[in-house]
Amino acid sequence: MISYGTQLVFRLEDSSGVAVVRRAGGVLARELQFDETRAGQLALVITEAATNIVKHVGYGEILLRALHQKNAAGIEVSGVEVIAIDKGAGIRDLHLQMEDGHSTAGTYGIGLGAVRRLSHEFDIYTSPEKGTVLLMIIWADERQVQPPFWQVGAICVPIEGEEVCGDNWAIAARQGALTLMVADGLGHGPDAAIAANAAVYLVAQHADQSPSIILQRAHNDLHGTRGAAVAVSKIDPGNTRLTFAGIGNISVCVSYTDSSRHLVSHNGIVGSNLRKLQEFSESWDSDALLIAHSDGINTRWNLDLYPELRYCHPGLIAAVIYRDFSRERDDATVVVIREAGNTAAGLINSRSGA
Ligand SMILES: [Mn+2]
């Protein structure tokens, strides 16, 4: 499994935005060769999420990303992940809203129950006065999708006004071993993206190497670019230790229900100024969350403010941290990882084969 990539961001302010994001979803569906049924499901899900934001909150964001997975038979399957984010009042009667067919009586278009049924993966987190985040995934052929060992959530979006993101991230993973890199190219815009992309490109090539060796290679490869802050985390094949090496301002922590440990990066710029490379190691337990983010996110986030959030899909954890702690003057990236066997009972965590 290799995951990576920045998202398409749609900032919604009025109903004209709904059509824009629906069209973008249509383009993605064609690129990924969705059949008519799947393309239609995606359009409905996007339209519903976007309409809810415009109608009930007035402002919010929809993030779209293409997903690619290879199953044990070597068959590649594509999907689209839709994340909807708002800072509204929250949905008070969530369980009622999730009932199928509720829309006829309620205020929500086709209804969240229908959205859940149309999605192959669905999760929602809502909190009073803080807002709602929704995650929906539609696969081109869900029968080919295997439940992954690692559950990955990510937000990676450019500063408002830029087309490309100067941050990037990548994961290379297989049963019981995972390598994550988050890179923040200096500044933002295309030149920052060149530096960040050159760094994350190395993850797939050198997943078997240690974090410090990957970082050293990045330093060599980024020479001549603007440079970047880079952090590499690696969970060992036995899933008992996490090793880490970082240069510059990427924040990485291992979070448990009652404690969290922050990994230490050294000062410097990968590509131009790397004085000290040091590898640290932490114990890793199966109920841990690995949370890494660029400096576009304030370090003061605290999951304790969000009851039950840590049991939701990691994409929702990343979305809430981004929504409430983004500095808004920089590209922003949050990646959250957990072992998939440890989803426990989320608020509503469903996976249907519809
Ligand atoms: Mn930055």
Short mmCIF file of C-alpha atoms and ligand atoms in Angstrom, two decimals:
data_model
loop_
_atom_site.label_atom_id
_atom_site.label_comp_id
_atom_site.label_asym_id
_atom_site.label_seq_id
_atom_site.Cartn_x
_atom_site.Cartn_y
_atom_site.Cartn_z
CA MET A 1 0.00 0.00 0.00
CA ILE A 2 1.33 3.40 -0.95
CA SER A 3 -0.63 6.52 -0.09
CA TYR A 4 0.25 10.09 -0.80
CA GLY A 5 -0.97 13.31 -2.17
CA THR A 6 -2.56 16.65 -1.87
CA GLN A 7 -6.28 17.22 -2.15
CA LEU A 8 -8.52 19.35 -4.31
CA VAL A 9 -10.12 21.95 -2.04
CA PHE A 10 -13.47 23.58 -2.67
CA ARG A 11 -14.41 26.46 -0.42
CA LEU A 12 -18.18 26.75 -0.41
CA GLU A 13 -19.92 30.06 0.15
CA ASP A 14 -23.14 29.77 -1.85
CA SER A 15 -25.09 27.32 -3.96
CA SER A 16 -22.98 28.02 -7.09
CA GLY A 17 -20.14 26.22 -5.28
CA VAL A 18 -22.18 23.02 -5.14
CA ALA A 19 -22.15 22.64 -8.92
CA VAL A 20 -18.41 23.38 -9.07
CA VAL A 21 -17.46 20.61 -6.68
CA ARG A 22 -19.94 18.17 -8.24
CA ARG A 23 -18.35 18.79 -11.66
CA ALA A 24 -14.87 18.23 -10.22
CA GLY A 25 -16.12 14.93 -8.80
CA GLY A 26 -17.41 14.03 -12.27
CA VAL A 27 -13.99 14.71 -13.78
CA LEU A 28 -12.31 12.51 -11.16
CA ALA A 29 -14.85 9.73 -11.74
CA ARG A 30 -14.09 9.77 -15.48
CA GLU A 31 -10.34 9.78 -14.91
CA LEU A 32 -10.66 6.80 -12.58
CA GLN A 33 -13.00 5.01 -15.00
CA PHE A 34 -15.98 4.79 -12.65
CA ASP A 35 -19.00 3.24 -14.32
CA GLU A 36 -22.23 5.22 -14.56
CA THR A 37 -23.63 3.84 -11.31
CA ARG A 38 -20.55 4.69 -9.25
CA ALA A 39 -20.21 8.11 -10.89
CA GLY A 40 -23.85 8.77 -10.04
CA GLN A 41 -23.34 7.70 -6.41
CA LEU A 42 -20.35 10.01 -6.13
CA ALA A 43 -22.28 12.94 -7.61
CA LEU A 44 -25.15 12.40 -5.16
CA VAL A 45 -22.87 12.14 -2.16
CA ILE A 46 -20.93 15.28 -3.09
CA THR A 47 -24.09 17.23 -3.87
CA GLU A 48 -25.69 16.26 -0.56
CA ALA A 49 -22.62 17.12 1.52
CA ALA A 50 -22.08 20.44 -0.26
CA THR A 51 -25.76 21.40 -0.15
CA ASN A 52 -25.95 20.69 3.57
CA ILE A 53 -23.00 23.01 4.16
CA VAL A 54 -24.44 25.84 2.09
CA LYS A 55 -27.97 25.45 3.43
CA HIS A 56 -27.35 24.84 7.11
CA VAL A 57 -24.03 26.51 7.82
CA GLY A 58 -23.30 28.91 4.98
CA TYR A 59 -19.60 28.24 4.72
CA GLY A 60 -17.43 25.16 4.62
CA GLU A 61 -15.04 23.08 2.57
CA ILE A 62 -15.18 19.92 0.49
CA LEU A 63 -11.92 18.07 -0.13
CA LEU A 64 -11.59 15.47 -2.88
CA ARG A 65 -8.83 12.94 -3.35
CA ALA A 66 -8.26 9.99 -5.65
CA LEU A 67 -7.42 6.74 -3.87
CA HIS A 68 -5.56 3.77 -5.32
CA GLN A 69 -5.27 0.36 -3.73
CA LYS A 70 -3.73 -2.86 -4.87
CA ASN A 71 -5.21 -6.07 -3.49
CA ALA A 72 -3.44 -9.38 -2.83
CA ALA A 73 -4.22 -10.55 -6.37
CA GLY A 74 -2.38 -7.50 -7.70
CA ILE A 75 -5.56 -5.88 -8.99
CA GLU A 76 -5.56 -2.13 -8.65
CA VAL A 77 -8.76 -0.44 -7.60
CA SER A 78 -9.44 3.29 -7.56
CA GLY A 79 -11.72 5.33 -5.40
CA VAL A 80 -12.64 8.86 -4.46
CA GLU A 81 -12.54 10.16 -0.91
CA VAL A 82 -14.83 13.06 -0.08
CA ILE A 83 -14.28 15.01 3.14
CA ALA A 84 -16.81 17.69 4.09
CA ILE A 85 -15.88 20.19 6.81
CA ASP A 86 -17.95 22.87 8.48
CA LYS A 87 -17.84 25.01 11.59
CA GLY A 88 -21.58 25.08 12.10
CA ALA A 89 -23.72 24.38 15.15
CA GLY A 90 -23.34 20.61 14.77
CA ILE A 91 -26.13 18.11 14.16
CA ARG A 92 -28.10 17.71 17.38
CA ASP A 93 -30.19 14.70 16.43
CA LEU A 94 -27.49 12.78 14.57
CA HIS A 95 -28.94 9.32 15.11
CA LEU A 96 -32.31 10.49 13.86
CA GLN A 97 -30.72 12.16 10.83
CA MET A 98 -28.90 8.94 10.01
CA GLU A 99 -32.14 7.01 9.67
CA ASP A 100 -32.84 6.14 6.08
CA GLY A 101 -35.79 7.99 4.64
CA HIS A 102 -35.69 10.61 7.35
CA SER A 103 -35.18 13.31 4.72
CA THR A 104 -38.85 13.37 3.78
CA ALA A 105 -39.67 14.70 7.22
CA GLY A 106 -36.45 16.49 7.99
CA THR A 107 -34.42 19.32 6.59
CA TYR A 108 -31.62 17.34 5.00
CA GLY A 109 -32.00 16.67 1.20
CA ILE A 110 -31.71 12.95 0.44
CA GLY A 111 -30.63 12.49 4.05
CA LEU A 112 -27.46 11.36 5.75
CA GLY A 113 -28.83 7.84 5.94
CA ALA A 114 -28.91 7.70 2.15
CA VAL A 115 -25.41 9.18 1.91
CA ARG A 116 -24.17 6.52 4.27
CA ARG A 117 -25.83 3.78 2.22
CA LEU A 118 -24.42 5.14 -1.06
CA SER A 119 -20.88 5.26 0.36
CA HIS A 120 -18.63 2.20 0.64
CA GLU A 121 -16.99 3.81 3.65
CA PHE A 122 -18.66 6.44 5.76
CA ASP A 123 -17.95 8.19 9.04
CA ILE A 124 -19.18 11.38 10.67
CA TYR A 125 -18.16 13.42 13.69
CA THR A 126 -20.28 16.28 14.93
CA SER A 127 -19.92 18.45 18.00
CA PRO A 128 -22.22 21.18 19.33
CA GLU A 129 -21.06 24.67 18.30
CA LYS A 130 -17.86 23.30 16.75
CA GLY A 131 -19.25 21.80 13.57
CA THR A 132 -19.42 18.61 11.57
CA VAL A 133 -16.96 16.59 9.50
CA LEU A 134 -17.97 13.82 7.12
CA LEU A 135 -15.85 11.26 5.33
CA MET A 136 -17.15 9.24 2.41
CA ILE A 137 -15.33 6.87 0.08
CA ILE A 138 -16.70 5.45 -3.15
CA TRP A 139 -14.70 2.77 -4.93
CA ALA A 140 -14.88 1.98 -8.63
CA ASP A 141 -15.23 -1.70 -7.69
CA GLU A 142 -15.64 -2.22 -3.97
CA ARG A 143 -15.51 -6.02 -4.33
CA GLN A 144 -11.77 -5.72 -5.05
CA VAL A 145 -11.05 -3.69 -1.92
CA GLN A 146 -9.37 -5.44 0.98
CA PRO A 147 -9.49 -4.00 4.49
CA PRO A 148 -6.04 -2.46 5.00
CA PHE A 149 -3.80 -3.23 7.97
CA TRP A 150 -3.18 0.48 8.46
CA GLN A 151 -5.95 3.06 8.47
CA VAL A 152 -4.76 6.37 7.08
CA GLY A 153 -6.33 9.82 7.18
CA ALA A 154 -4.82 12.92 5.67
CA ILE A 155 -5.48 16.54 4.94
CA CYS A 156 -2.97 18.24 2.64
CA VAL A 157 -4.12 21.53 1.15
CA PRO A 158 -2.52 24.69 -0.21
CA ILE A 159 -2.78 28.12 1.36
CA GLU A 160 -5.79 30.00 -0.01
CA GLY A 161 -4.95 31.55 -3.38
CA GLU A 162 -2.37 28.92 -4.41
CA GLU A 163 -3.14 26.14 -6.88
CA VAL A 164 -0.45 23.74 -5.71
CA CYS A 165 0.47 22.68 -2.21
CA GLY A 166 4.02 23.21 -0.93
CA ASP A 167 3.52 20.40 1.61
CA ASN A 168 3.30 16.74 0.74
CA TRP A 169 3.28 13.37 2.45
CA ALA A 170 3.69 9.72 1.58
CA ILE A 171 3.28 6.35 3.23
CA ALA A 172 4.68 2.99 2.23
CA ALA A 173 3.11 0.19 4.21
CA ARG A 174 2.61 -3.51 4.30
CA GLN A 175 1.39 -5.89 6.96
CA GLY A 176 3.08 -4.76 10.12
CA ALA A 177 5.54 -2.15 8.84
CA LEU A 178 4.95 1.39 7.87
CA THR A 179 7.01 4.38 6.74
CA LEU A 180 5.52 7.88 6.79
CA MET A 181 7.11 11.06 5.51
CA VAL A 182 5.69 14.56 5.84
CA ALA A 183 7.55 17.31 3.95
CA ASP A 184 7.02 21.07 3.93
CA GLY A 185 8.82 22.88 1.13
CA LEU A 186 10.07 26.33 2.18
CA GLY A 187 7.48 29.03 1.56
CA HIS A 188 4.60 27.98 -0.64
CA GLY A 189 3.62 27.68 -4.31
CA PRO A 190 5.23 25.66 -7.13
CA ASP A 191 8.86 25.95 -5.94
CA ALA A 192 7.93 24.73 -2.47
CA ALA A 193 6.02 21.86 -4.09
CA ILE A 194 9.09 20.83 -6.14
CA ALA A 195 11.11 20.45 -2.94
CA ALA A 196 8.37 18.61 -1.00
CA ASN A 197 7.58 16.29 -3.90
CA ALA A 198 11.25 15.39 -4.40
CA ALA A 199 11.37 14.35 -0.74
CA VAL A 200 8.19 12.25 -0.58
CA TYR A 201 9.13 10.55 -3.87
CA LEU A 202 11.86 8.75 -1.91
CA VAL A 203 9.46 6.92 0.39
CA ALA A 204 8.32 4.30 -2.09
CA GLN A 205 11.89 3.79 -3.35
CA HIS A 206 13.53 3.41 0.04
CA ALA A 207 10.82 2.11 2.36
CA ASP A 208 13.17 -0.56 3.69
CA GLN A 209 15.74 1.98 4.89
CA SER A 210 15.89 3.63 8.29
CA PRO A 211 14.44 7.14 8.81
CA SER A 212 17.89 8.74 9.06
CA ILE A 213 19.06 7.16 5.81
CA ILE A 214 15.89 8.29 4.01
CA LEU A 215 16.42 11.79 5.40
CA GLN A 216 20.06 11.81 4.29
CA ARG A 217 18.97 10.81 0.78
CA ALA A 218 16.38 13.57 0.80
CA HIS A 219 19.09 16.04 1.79
CA ASN A 220 21.17 14.96 -1.23
CA ASP A 221 18.23 14.99 -3.64
CA LEU A 222 16.87 18.36 -2.54
CA HIS A 223 20.14 20.16 -3.17
CA GLY A 224 19.36 22.91 -5.66
CA THR A 225 15.73 23.18 -4.58
CA ARG A 226 14.38 25.61 -2.00
CA GLY A 227 14.73 22.92 0.64
CA ALA A 228 12.17 21.53 3.02
CA ALA A 229 11.33 20.51 6.55
CA VAL A 230 11.08 16.71 6.54
CA ALA A 231 10.13 14.13 9.14
CA VAL A 232 10.27 10.37 8.67
CA SER A 233 8.54 7.93 11.02
CA LYS A 234 8.79 4.21 10.76
CA ILE A 235 6.87 1.53 12.65
CA ASP A 236 8.83 -1.71 12.77
CA PRO A 237 7.54 -5.00 11.33
CA GLY A 238 6.58 -6.27 14.78
CA ASN A 239 4.55 -3.10 15.45
CA THR A 240 6.28 -2.53 18.76
CA ARG A 241 8.62 0.39 18.03
CA LEU A 242 8.50 3.61 16.15
CA THR A 243 11.75 5.15 14.94
CA PHE A 244 11.91 8.72 13.88
CA ALA A 245 14.21 11.32 12.35
CA GLY A 246 13.25 14.87 11.51
CA ILE A 247 14.76 18.16 10.35
CA GLY A 248 12.79 21.36 10.66
CA ASN A 249 9.30 22.22 11.72
CA ILE A 250 7.21 19.08 11.30
CA SER A 251 5.40 18.03 14.45
CA VAL A 252 5.01 14.31 15.11
CA CYS A 253 3.45 12.62 18.10
CA VAL A 254 2.28 9.22 19.26
CA SER A 255 -1.05 9.67 21.00
CA TYR A 256 -2.77 7.35 23.48
CA THR A 257 -6.04 7.86 25.33
CA ASP A 258 -4.25 9.12 28.43
CA SER A 259 -0.87 10.35 27.21
CA SER A 260 1.09 11.46 24.18
CA ARG A 261 4.76 11.57 23.25
CA HIS A 262 6.28 14.11 20.92
CA LEU A 263 9.20 13.20 18.70
CA VAL A 264 12.11 15.63 18.46
CA SER A 265 13.28 17.16 15.19
CA HIS A 266 16.53 19.08 14.83
CA ASN A 267 16.85 22.52 13.32
CA GLY A 268 17.94 22.82 9.73
CA ILE A 269 16.72 22.70 6.14
CA VAL A 270 16.79 19.46 4.20
CA GLY A 271 18.62 20.21 0.96
CA SER A 272 20.82 23.00 2.26
CA ASN A 273 21.54 22.89 5.97
CA LEU A 274 21.67 19.59 7.78
CA ARG A 275 24.02 19.71 10.75
CA LYS A 276 22.70 16.95 12.91
CA LEU A 277 20.85 13.80 12.00
CA GLN A 278 19.61 11.80 14.92
CA GLU A 279 17.23 8.90 15.15
CA PHE A 280 14.85 8.56 18.10
CA SER A 281 12.73 5.64 19.06
CA GLU A 282 9.45 5.22 20.96
CA SER A 283 7.38 2.25 21.94
CA TRP A 284 4.36 1.64 19.72
CA ASP A 285 1.17 0.01 20.95
CA SER A 286 -1.68 -1.20 18.81
CA ASP A 287 -4.08 1.41 20.26
CA ALA A 288 -1.81 4.34 19.40
CA LEU A 289 -2.45 7.09 16.90
CA LEU A 290 0.47 8.51 14.93
CA ILE A 291 -0.24 12.18 14.23
CA ALA A 292 2.09 14.26 12.07
CA HIS A 293 1.54 17.78 10.79
CA SER A 294 3.28 20.67 9.10
CA ASP A 295 3.63 24.11 10.69
CA GLY A 296 0.51 25.26 8.85
CA ILE A 297 -1.20 23.69 11.87
CA ASN A 298 -0.96 25.16 15.35
CA THR A 299 0.65 22.75 17.83
CA ARG A 300 -1.95 23.50 20.52
CA TRP A 301 -4.55 21.01 19.27
CA ASN A 302 -5.86 18.63 21.90
CA LEU A 303 -7.96 15.57 21.18
CA ASP A 304 -9.40 15.67 24.72
CA LEU A 305 -11.62 18.55 23.55
CA TYR A 306 -13.39 16.13 21.20
CA PRO A 307 -14.97 13.17 23.01
CA GLU A 308 -14.83 9.91 21.01
CA LEU A 309 -13.07 11.55 18.05
CA ARG A 310 -10.00 9.35 18.42
CA TYR A 311 -12.16 6.30 17.61
CA CYS A 312 -13.41 7.80 14.34
CA HIS A 313 -11.82 7.29 10.95
CA PRO A 314 -8.35 8.95 11.00
CA GLY A 315 -9.49 11.15 8.12
CA LEU A 316 -12.00 12.78 10.47
CA ILE A 317 -9.35 13.27 13.17
CA ALA A 318 -7.13 14.99 10.58
CA ALA A 319 -10.08 17.06 9.34
CA VAL A 320 -11.01 18.33 12.82
CA ILE A 321 -7.40 19.26 13.66
CA TYR A 322 -7.15 21.08 10.31
CA ARG A 323 -10.50 22.83 10.75
CA ASP A 324 -9.87 24.12 14.26
CA PHE A 325 -6.09 24.62 14.37
CA SER A 326 -5.07 25.67 10.87
CA ARG A 327 -2.98 28.88 10.88
CA GLU A 328 -4.50 29.84 7.50
CA ARG A 329 -1.35 31.63 6.38
CA ASP A 330 0.43 28.54 5.10
CA ASP A 331 -0.08 25.24 3.35
CA ALA A 332 -1.48 22.76 5.85
CA THR A 333 -0.95 19.02 6.27
CA VAL A 334 -2.17 16.59 8.93
CA VAL A 335 -1.67 12.83 8.65
CA VAL A 336 -3.21 10.42 11.16
CA ILE A 337 -2.50 6.68 11.22
CA ARG A 338 -3.69 3.76 13.31
CA GLU A 339 -3.81 0.01 13.08
CA ALA A 340 -7.09 -0.80 11.39
CA GLY A 341 -7.96 -3.53 13.86
CA ASN A 342 -8.35 -0.85 16.52
CA THR A 343 -11.24 1.25 15.31
CA ALA A 344 -13.28 0.28 18.43
CA ALA A 345 -16.76 1.72 18.36
CA GLY A 346 -16.86 5.04 16.61
CA LEU A 347 -19.85 7.32 16.85
CA ILE A 348 -21.08 5.85 13.61
CA ASN A 349 -18.62 3.78 11.71
CA SER A 350 -20.04 1.86 8.82
CA ARG A 351 -18.78 -0.03 5.90
CA SER A 352 -21.44 -1.27 3.55
CA GLY A 353 -21.14 -3.27 0.40
CA ALA A 354 -23.93 -1.36 -1.34
MN MN B 1 4.83 25.54 6.30
#
